[in-house]
PDB file of C-alpha atoms and ligand atoms in Angstrom:
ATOM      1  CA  UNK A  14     119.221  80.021  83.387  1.00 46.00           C
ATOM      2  CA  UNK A  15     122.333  77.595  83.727  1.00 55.00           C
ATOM      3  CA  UNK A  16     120.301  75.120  86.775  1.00 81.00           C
ATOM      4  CA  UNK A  17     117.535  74.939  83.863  1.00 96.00           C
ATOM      5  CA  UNK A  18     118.498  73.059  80.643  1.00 98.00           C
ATOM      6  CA  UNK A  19     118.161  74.968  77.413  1.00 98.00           C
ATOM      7  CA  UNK A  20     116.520  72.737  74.643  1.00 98.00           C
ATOM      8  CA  UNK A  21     116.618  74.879  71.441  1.00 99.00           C
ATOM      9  CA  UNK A  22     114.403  73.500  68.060  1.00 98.00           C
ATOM     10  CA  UNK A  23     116.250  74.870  64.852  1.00 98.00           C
ATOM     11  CA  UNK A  24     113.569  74.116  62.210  1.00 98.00           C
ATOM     12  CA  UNK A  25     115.490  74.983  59.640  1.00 98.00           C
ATOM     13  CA  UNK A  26     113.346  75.537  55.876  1.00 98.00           C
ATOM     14  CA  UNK A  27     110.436  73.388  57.588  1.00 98.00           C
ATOM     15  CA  UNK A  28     107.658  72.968  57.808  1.00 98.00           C
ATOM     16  CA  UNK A  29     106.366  73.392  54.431  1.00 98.00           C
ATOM     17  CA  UNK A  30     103.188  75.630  55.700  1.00 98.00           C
ATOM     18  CA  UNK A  31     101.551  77.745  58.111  1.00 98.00           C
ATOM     19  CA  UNK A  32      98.985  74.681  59.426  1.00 98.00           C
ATOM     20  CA  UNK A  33     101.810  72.223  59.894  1.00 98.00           C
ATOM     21  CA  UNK A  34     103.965  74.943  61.744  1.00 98.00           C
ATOM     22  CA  UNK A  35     100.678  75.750  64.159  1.00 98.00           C
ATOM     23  CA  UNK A  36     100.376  71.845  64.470  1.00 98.00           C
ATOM     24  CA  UNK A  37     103.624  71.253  65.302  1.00 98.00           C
ATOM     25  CA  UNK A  38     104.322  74.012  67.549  1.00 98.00           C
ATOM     26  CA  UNK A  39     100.768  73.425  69.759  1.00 98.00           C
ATOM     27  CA  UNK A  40     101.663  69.623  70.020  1.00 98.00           C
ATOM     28  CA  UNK A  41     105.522  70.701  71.270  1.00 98.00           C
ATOM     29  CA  UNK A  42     104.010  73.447  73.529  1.00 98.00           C
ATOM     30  CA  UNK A  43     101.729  70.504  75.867  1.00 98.00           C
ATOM     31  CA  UNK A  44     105.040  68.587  76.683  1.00 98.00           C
ATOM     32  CA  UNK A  45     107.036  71.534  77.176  1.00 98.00           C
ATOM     33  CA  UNK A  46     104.776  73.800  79.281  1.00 98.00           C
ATOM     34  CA  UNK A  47     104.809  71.081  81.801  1.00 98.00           C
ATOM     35  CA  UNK A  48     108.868  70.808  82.494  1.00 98.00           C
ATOM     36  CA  UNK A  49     109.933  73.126  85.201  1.00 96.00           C
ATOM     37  CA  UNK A  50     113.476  72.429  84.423  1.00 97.00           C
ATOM     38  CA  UNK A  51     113.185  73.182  81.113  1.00 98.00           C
ATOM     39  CA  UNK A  52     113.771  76.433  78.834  1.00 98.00           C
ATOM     40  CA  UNK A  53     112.606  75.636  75.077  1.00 98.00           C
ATOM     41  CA  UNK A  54     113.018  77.521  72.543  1.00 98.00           C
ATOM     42  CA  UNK A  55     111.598  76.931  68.743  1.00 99.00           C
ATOM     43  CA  UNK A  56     113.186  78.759  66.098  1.00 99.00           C
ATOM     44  CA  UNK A  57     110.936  78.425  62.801  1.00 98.00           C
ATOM     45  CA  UNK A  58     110.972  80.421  59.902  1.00 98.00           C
ATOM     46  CA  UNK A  59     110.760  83.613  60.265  1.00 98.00           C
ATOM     47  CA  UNK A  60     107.596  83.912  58.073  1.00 98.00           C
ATOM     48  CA  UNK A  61     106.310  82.176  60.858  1.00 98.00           C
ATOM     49  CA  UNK A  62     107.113  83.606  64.066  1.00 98.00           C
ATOM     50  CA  UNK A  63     104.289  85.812  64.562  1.00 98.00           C
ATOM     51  CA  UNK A  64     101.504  83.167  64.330  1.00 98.00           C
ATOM     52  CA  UNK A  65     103.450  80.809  66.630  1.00 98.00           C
ATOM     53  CA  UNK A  66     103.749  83.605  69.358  1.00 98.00           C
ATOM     54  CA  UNK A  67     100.041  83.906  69.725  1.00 98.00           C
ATOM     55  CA  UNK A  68     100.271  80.039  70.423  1.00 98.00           C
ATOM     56  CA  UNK A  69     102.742  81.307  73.403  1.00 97.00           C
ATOM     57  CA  UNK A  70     101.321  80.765  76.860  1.00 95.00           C
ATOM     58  CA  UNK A  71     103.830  81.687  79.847  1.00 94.00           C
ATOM     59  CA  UNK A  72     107.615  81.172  79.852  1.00 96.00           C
ATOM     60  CA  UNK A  73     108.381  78.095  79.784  1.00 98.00           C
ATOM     61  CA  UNK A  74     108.181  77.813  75.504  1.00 98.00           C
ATOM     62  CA  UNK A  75     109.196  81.111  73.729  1.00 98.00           C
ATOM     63  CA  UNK A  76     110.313  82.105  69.801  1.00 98.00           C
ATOM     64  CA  UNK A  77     113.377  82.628  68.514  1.00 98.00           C
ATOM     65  CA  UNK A  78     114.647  83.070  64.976  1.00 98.00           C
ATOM     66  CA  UNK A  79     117.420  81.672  62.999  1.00 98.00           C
ATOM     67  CA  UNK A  80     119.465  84.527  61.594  1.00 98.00           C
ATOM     68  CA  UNK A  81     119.143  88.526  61.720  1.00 98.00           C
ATOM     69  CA  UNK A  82     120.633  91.791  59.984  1.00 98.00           C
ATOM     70  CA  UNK A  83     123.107  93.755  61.291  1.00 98.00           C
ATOM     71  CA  UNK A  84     120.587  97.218  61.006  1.00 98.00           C
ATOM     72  CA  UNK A  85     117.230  97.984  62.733  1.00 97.00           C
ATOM     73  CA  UNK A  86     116.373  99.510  59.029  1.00 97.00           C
ATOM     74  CA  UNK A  87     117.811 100.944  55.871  1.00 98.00           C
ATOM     75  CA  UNK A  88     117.729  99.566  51.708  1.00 98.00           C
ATOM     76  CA  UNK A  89     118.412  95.994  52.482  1.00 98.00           C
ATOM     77  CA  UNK A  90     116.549  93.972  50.149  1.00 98.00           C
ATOM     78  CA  UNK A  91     115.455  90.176  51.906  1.00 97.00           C
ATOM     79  CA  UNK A  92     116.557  90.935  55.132  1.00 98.00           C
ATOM     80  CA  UNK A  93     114.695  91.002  58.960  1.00 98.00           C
ATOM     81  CA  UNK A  94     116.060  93.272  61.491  1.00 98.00           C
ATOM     82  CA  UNK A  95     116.510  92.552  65.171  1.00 98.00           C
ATOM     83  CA  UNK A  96     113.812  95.092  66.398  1.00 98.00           C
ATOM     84  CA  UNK A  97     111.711  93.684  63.714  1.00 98.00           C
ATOM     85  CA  UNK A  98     111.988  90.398  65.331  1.00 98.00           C
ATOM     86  CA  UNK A  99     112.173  91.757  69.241  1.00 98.00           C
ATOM     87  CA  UNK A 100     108.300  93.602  68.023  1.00 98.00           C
ATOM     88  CA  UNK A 101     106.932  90.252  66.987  1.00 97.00           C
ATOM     89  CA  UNK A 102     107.976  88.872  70.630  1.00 97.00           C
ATOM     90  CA  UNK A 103     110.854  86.828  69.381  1.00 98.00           C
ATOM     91  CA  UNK A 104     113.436  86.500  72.283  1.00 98.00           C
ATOM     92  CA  UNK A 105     116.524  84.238  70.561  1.00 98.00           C
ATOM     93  CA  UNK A 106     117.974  83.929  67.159  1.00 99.00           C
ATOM     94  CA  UNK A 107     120.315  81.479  66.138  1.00 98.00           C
ATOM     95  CA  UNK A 108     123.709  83.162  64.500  1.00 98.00           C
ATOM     96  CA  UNK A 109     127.095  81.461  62.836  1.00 98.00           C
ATOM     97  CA  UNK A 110     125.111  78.350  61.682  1.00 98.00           C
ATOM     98  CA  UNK A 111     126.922  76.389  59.788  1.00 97.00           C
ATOM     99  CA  UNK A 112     124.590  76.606  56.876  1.00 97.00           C
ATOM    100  CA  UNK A 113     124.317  79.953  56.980  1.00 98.00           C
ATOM    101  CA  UNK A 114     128.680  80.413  57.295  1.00 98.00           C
ATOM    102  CA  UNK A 115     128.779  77.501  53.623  1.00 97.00           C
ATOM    103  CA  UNK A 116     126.249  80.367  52.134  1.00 97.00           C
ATOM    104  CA  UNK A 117     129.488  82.300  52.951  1.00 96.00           C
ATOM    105  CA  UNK A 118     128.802  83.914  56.269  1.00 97.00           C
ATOM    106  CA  UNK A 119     132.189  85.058  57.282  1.00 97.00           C
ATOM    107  CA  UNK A 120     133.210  85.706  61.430  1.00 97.00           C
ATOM    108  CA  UNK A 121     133.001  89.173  60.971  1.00 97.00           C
ATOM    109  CA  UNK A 122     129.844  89.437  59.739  1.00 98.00           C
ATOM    110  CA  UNK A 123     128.760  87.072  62.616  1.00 98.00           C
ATOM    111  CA  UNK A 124     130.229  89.513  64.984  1.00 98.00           C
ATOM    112  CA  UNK A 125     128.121  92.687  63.438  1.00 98.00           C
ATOM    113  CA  UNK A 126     124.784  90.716  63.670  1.00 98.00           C
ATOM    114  CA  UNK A 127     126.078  89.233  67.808  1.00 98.00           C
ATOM    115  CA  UNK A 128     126.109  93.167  68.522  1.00 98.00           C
ATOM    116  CA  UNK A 129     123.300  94.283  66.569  1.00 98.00           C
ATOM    117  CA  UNK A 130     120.993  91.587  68.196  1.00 98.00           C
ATOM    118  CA  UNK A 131     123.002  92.654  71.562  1.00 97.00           C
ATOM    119  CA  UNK A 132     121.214  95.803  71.170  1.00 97.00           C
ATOM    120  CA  UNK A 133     117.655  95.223  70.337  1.00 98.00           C
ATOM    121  CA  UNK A 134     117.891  92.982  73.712  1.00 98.00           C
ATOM    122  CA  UNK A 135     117.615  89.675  72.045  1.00 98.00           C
ATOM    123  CA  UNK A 136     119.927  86.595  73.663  1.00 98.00           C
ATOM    124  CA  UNK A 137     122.003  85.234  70.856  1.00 98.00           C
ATOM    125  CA  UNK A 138     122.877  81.750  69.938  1.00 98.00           C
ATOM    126  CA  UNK A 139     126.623  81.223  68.914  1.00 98.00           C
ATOM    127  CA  UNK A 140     126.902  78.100  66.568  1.00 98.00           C
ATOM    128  CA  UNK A 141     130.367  77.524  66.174  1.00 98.00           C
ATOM    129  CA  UNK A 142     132.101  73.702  64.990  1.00 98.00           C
ATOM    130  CA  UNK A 143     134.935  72.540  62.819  1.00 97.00           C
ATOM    131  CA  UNK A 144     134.124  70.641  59.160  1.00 95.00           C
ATOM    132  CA  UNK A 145     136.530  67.868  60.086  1.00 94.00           C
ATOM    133  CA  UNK A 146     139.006  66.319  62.772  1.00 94.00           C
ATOM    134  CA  UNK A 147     142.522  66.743  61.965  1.00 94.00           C
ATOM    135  CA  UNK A 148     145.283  64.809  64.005  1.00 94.00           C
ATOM    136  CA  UNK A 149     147.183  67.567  65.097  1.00 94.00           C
ATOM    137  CA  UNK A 150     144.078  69.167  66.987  1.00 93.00           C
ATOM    138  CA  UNK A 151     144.350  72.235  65.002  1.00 96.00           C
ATOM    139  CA  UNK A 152     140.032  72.629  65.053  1.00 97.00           C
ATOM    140  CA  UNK A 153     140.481  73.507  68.409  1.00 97.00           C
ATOM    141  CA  UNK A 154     142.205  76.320  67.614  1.00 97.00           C
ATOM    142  CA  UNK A 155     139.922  76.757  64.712  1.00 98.00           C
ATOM    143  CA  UNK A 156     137.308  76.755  67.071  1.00 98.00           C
ATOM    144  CA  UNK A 157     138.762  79.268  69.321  1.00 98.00           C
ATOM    145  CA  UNK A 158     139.423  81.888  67.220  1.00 98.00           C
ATOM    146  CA  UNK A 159     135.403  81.512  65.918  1.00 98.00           C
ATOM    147  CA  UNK A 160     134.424  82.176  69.034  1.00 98.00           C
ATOM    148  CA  UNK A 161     137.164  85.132  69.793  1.00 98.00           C
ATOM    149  CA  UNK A 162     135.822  87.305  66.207  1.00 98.00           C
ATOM    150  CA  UNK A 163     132.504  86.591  66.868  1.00 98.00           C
ATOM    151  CA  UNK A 164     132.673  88.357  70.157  1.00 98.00           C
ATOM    152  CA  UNK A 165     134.886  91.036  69.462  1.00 98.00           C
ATOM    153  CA  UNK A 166     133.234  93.590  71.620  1.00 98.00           C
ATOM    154  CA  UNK A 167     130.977  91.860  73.249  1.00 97.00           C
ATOM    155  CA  UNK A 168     131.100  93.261  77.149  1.00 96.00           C
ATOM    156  CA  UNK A 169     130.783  91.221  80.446  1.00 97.00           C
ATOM    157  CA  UNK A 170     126.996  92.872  80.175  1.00 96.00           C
ATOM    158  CA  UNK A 171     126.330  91.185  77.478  1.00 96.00           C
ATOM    159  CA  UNK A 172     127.003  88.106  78.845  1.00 98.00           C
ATOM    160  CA  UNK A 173     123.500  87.083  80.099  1.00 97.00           C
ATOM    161  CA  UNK A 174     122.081  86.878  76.301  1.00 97.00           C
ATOM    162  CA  UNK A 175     124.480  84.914  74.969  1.00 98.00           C
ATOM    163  CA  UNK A 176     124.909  81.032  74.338  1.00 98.00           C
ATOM    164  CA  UNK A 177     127.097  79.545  72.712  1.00 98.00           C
ATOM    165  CA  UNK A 178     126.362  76.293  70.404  1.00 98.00           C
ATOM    166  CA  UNK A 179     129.069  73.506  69.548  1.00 98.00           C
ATOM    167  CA  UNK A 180     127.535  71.844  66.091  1.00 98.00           C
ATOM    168  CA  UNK A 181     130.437  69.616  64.694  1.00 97.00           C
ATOM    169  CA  UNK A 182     129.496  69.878  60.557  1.00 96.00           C
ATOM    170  CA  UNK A 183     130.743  66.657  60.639  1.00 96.00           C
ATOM    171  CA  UNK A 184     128.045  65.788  63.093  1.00 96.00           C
ATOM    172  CA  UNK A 185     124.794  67.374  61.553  1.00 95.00           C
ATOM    173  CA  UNK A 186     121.853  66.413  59.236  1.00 91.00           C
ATOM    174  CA  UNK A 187     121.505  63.669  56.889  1.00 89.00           C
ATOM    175  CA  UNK A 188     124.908  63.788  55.653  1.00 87.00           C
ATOM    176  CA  UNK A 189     126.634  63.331  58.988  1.00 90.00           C
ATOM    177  CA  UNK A 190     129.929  60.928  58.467  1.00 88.00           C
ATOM    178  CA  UNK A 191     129.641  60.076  62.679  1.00 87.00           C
ATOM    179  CA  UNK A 192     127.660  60.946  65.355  1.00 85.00           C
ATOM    180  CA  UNK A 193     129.843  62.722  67.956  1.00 95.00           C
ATOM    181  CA  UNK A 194     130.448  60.760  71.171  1.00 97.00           C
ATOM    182  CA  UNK A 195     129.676  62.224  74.716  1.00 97.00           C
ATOM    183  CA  UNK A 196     133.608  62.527  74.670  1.00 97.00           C
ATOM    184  CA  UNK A 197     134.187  64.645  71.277  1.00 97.00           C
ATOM    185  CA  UNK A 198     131.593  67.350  72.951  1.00 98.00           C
ATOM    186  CA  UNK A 199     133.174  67.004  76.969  1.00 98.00           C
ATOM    187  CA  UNK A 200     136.661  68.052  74.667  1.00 97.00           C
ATOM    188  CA  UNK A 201     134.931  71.376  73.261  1.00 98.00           C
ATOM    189  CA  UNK A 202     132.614  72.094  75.889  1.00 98.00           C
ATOM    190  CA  UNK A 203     135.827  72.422  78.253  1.00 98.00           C
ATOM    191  CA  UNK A 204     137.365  74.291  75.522  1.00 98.00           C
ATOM    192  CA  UNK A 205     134.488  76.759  75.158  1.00 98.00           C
ATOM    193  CA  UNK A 206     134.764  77.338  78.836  1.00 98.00           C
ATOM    194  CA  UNK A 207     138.385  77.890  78.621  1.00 98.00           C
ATOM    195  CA  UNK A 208     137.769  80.249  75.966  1.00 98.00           C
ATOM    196  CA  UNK A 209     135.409  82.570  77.503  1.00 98.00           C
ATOM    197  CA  UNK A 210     137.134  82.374  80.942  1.00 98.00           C
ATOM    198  CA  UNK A 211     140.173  83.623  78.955  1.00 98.00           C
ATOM    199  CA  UNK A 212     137.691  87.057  77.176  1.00 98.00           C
ATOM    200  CA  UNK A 213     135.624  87.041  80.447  1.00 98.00           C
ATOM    201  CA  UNK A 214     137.283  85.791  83.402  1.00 98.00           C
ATOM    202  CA  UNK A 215     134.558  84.317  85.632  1.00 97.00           C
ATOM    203  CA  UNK A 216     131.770  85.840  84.242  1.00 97.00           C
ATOM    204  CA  UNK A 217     132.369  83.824  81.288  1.00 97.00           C
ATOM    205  CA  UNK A 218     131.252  80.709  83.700  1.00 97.00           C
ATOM    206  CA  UNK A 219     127.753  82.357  83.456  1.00 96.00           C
ATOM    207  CA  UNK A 220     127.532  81.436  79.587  1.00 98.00           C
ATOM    208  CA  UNK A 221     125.245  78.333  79.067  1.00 98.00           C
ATOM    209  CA  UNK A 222     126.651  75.689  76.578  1.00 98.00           C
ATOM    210  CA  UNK A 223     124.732  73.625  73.662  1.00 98.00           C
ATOM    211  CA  UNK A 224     125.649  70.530  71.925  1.00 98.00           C
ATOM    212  CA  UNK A 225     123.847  70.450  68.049  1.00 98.00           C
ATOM    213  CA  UNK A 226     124.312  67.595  65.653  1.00 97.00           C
ATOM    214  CA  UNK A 227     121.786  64.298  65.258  1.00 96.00           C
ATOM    215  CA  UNK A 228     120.419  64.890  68.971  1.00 97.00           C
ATOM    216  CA  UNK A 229     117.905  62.314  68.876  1.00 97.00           C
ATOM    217  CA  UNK A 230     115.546  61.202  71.900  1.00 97.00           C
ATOM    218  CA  UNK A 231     118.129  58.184  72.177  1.00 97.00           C
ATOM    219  CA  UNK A 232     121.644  59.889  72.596  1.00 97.00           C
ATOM    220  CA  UNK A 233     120.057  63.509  74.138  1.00 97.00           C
ATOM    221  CA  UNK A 234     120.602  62.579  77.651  1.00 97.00           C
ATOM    222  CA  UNK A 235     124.107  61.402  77.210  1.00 97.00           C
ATOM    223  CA  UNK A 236     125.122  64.606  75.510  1.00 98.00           C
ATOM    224  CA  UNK A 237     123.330  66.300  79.055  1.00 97.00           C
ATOM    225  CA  UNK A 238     125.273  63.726  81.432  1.00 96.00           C
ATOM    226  CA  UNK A 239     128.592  63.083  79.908  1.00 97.00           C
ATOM    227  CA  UNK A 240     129.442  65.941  77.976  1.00 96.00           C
ATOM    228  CA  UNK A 241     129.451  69.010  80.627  1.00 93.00           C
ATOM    229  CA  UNK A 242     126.837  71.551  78.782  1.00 98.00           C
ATOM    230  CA  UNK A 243     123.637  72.867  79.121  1.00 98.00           C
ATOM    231  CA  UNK A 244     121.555  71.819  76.621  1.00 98.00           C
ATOM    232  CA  UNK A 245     121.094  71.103  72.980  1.00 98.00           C
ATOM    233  CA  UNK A 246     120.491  72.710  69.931  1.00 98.00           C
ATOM    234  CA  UNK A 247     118.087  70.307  67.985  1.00 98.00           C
ATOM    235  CA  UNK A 248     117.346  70.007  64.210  1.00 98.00           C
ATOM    236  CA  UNK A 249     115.908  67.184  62.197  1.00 97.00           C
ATOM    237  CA  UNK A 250     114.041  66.182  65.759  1.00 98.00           C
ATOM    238  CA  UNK A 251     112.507  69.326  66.721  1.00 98.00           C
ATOM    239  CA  UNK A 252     109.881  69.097  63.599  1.00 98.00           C
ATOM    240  CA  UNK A 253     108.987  65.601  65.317  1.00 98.00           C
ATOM    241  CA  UNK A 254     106.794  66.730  68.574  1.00 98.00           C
ATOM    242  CA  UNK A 255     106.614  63.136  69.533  1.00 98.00           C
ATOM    243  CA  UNK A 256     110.310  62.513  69.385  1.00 98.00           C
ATOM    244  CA  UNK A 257     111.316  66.190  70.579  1.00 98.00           C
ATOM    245  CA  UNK A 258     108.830  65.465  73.406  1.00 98.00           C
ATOM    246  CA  UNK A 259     110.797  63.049  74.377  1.00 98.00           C
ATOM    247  CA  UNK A 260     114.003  64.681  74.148  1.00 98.00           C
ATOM    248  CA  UNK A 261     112.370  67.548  76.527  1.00 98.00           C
ATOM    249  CA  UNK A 262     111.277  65.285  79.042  1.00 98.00           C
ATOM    250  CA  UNK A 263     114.677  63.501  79.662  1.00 97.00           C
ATOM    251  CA  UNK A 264     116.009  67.052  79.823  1.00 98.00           C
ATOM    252  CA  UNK A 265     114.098  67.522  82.584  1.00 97.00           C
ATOM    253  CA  UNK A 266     114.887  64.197  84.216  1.00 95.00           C
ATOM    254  CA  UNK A 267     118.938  65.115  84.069  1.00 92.00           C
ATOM    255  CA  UNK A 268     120.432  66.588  87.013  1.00 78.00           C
TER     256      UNK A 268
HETATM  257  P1  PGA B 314     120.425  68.025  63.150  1.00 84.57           P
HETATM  258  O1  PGA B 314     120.756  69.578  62.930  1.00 84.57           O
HETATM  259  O2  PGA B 314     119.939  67.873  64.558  1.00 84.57           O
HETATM  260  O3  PGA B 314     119.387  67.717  62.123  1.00 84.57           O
HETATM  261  O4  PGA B 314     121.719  67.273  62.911  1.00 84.57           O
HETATM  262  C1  PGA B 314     121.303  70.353  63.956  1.00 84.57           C
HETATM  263  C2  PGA B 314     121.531  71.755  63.471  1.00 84.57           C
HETATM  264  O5  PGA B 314     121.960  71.943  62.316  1.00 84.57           O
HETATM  265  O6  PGA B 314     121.287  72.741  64.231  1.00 84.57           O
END
């Protein structure tokens, strides 16, 4: 997985229908079926993950979904489970996003719903990112102990479904005071590695990296060159196939 870069589409609460969400995904699919060094993944609604996997032709574009339950069943009113999910063919899901964590996701919930999805076999997506920048450096430590509850037993086996995605709030949507610089992400992506090589010792080397925030088809290959990870988590420009086409193909151009 690591030689390959890992381009993952969060859509979010969008599109606003089934049509646009076929239309969308279909005009994604022709660009990305063609890179060879290129893993995407589109994470839509789950209302419409079932529909967009019978759009699914090969590898190289599969579904994932953006949050999950910590049960395979039981009286839990509004929720989808991970083997609900895994039966519809969905491979990722996206956990710890920071929308999700201001609806009041805490780490510890996080960590149930890393295991649970652990064990219906699907690879989970880590978001993890500090609201601001303080002086002293204290959101890397912030940052560090995200990622340390969210794994709490999580085993080396485990290892090879997990990602891990660094999406500065500061950084993402509309609202976004900055965009980060190449530099901001190099600082956490050698922190994340740090991290996991403390939990993990070298297997944590095996854990592919994500930058999320504004990725855009102008700055993605910067974040790929300068910044040391492995691929990008994409919002607002993943419901764009023209301009998320052209984030996939410079992913495929960097070395
Ligand atoms: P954005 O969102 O690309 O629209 O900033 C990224 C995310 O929230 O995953």
């Amino acid at each position: 997985m690591k030689s390959k870069k890992l381009i993952i589409g969060n859509w979010k609460m969008y599109p606003v229908n089934m049509k646009d969400a076929k239309a969308t995904f279909s005009a994604i699919k022709k660009v990305a079926s063609t890179l060879r060094n290129v893993q995407t993944v589109i994470c839509p609604p789950f209302i419409y993950v079932s529909e967009l996997k019978k759009l699914v032709t090969g590898h190289r574009v599969v579904i994932g979904a953006q949050n999950v339950w910590t049960e395979n069943e039981g009286a839990y009113t509004g929720e989808i489970s991970p083997t609900m999910l895994t039966s519809l063919g969905a491979t990722y899901v996206i956990l710890g996003h920071s929308e999700r964590r201001a609806m009041g996701e805490a780490d510890e919930l996080i960590n149930k719903k890393v295991l649970a999805a652990f064990k219906a076999g699907l690879t989970v997506v880590l978001c993890v990112g500090e609201s601001m920048r303080d002086p002293d450096g204290l959101y890397m430590k912030f940052i560090a102990t995200q990622m340390q509850t969210a794994l709490h037993g999580v085993q080396k086996k485990d290892l090879s479904q997990m990602v891990i995605a660094y999406e500065p709030i500061w950084a993402i949507g509309k609202h976004a005071t900055r965009p980060a610089l190449p530099e901001d992400v190099l600082e956490i992506s050698i922190l994340i590695k740090k991290t996991l090589a403390d939990l993990y010792a070298k297997d944590g080397a095996t854990v592919p990296i994500l930058y999320g925030g504004s990725v855009d088809a102008k700055n993605a290959w910067e974040f790929l060159l300068k910044s040391q990870v492995d691929g990008l988590l994409v919002g607002r420009a993943s419901l764009d196939a023209k301009v998320f086409g052209e984030i996939l193909l410079s992913a495929d151009k960097v070395k």
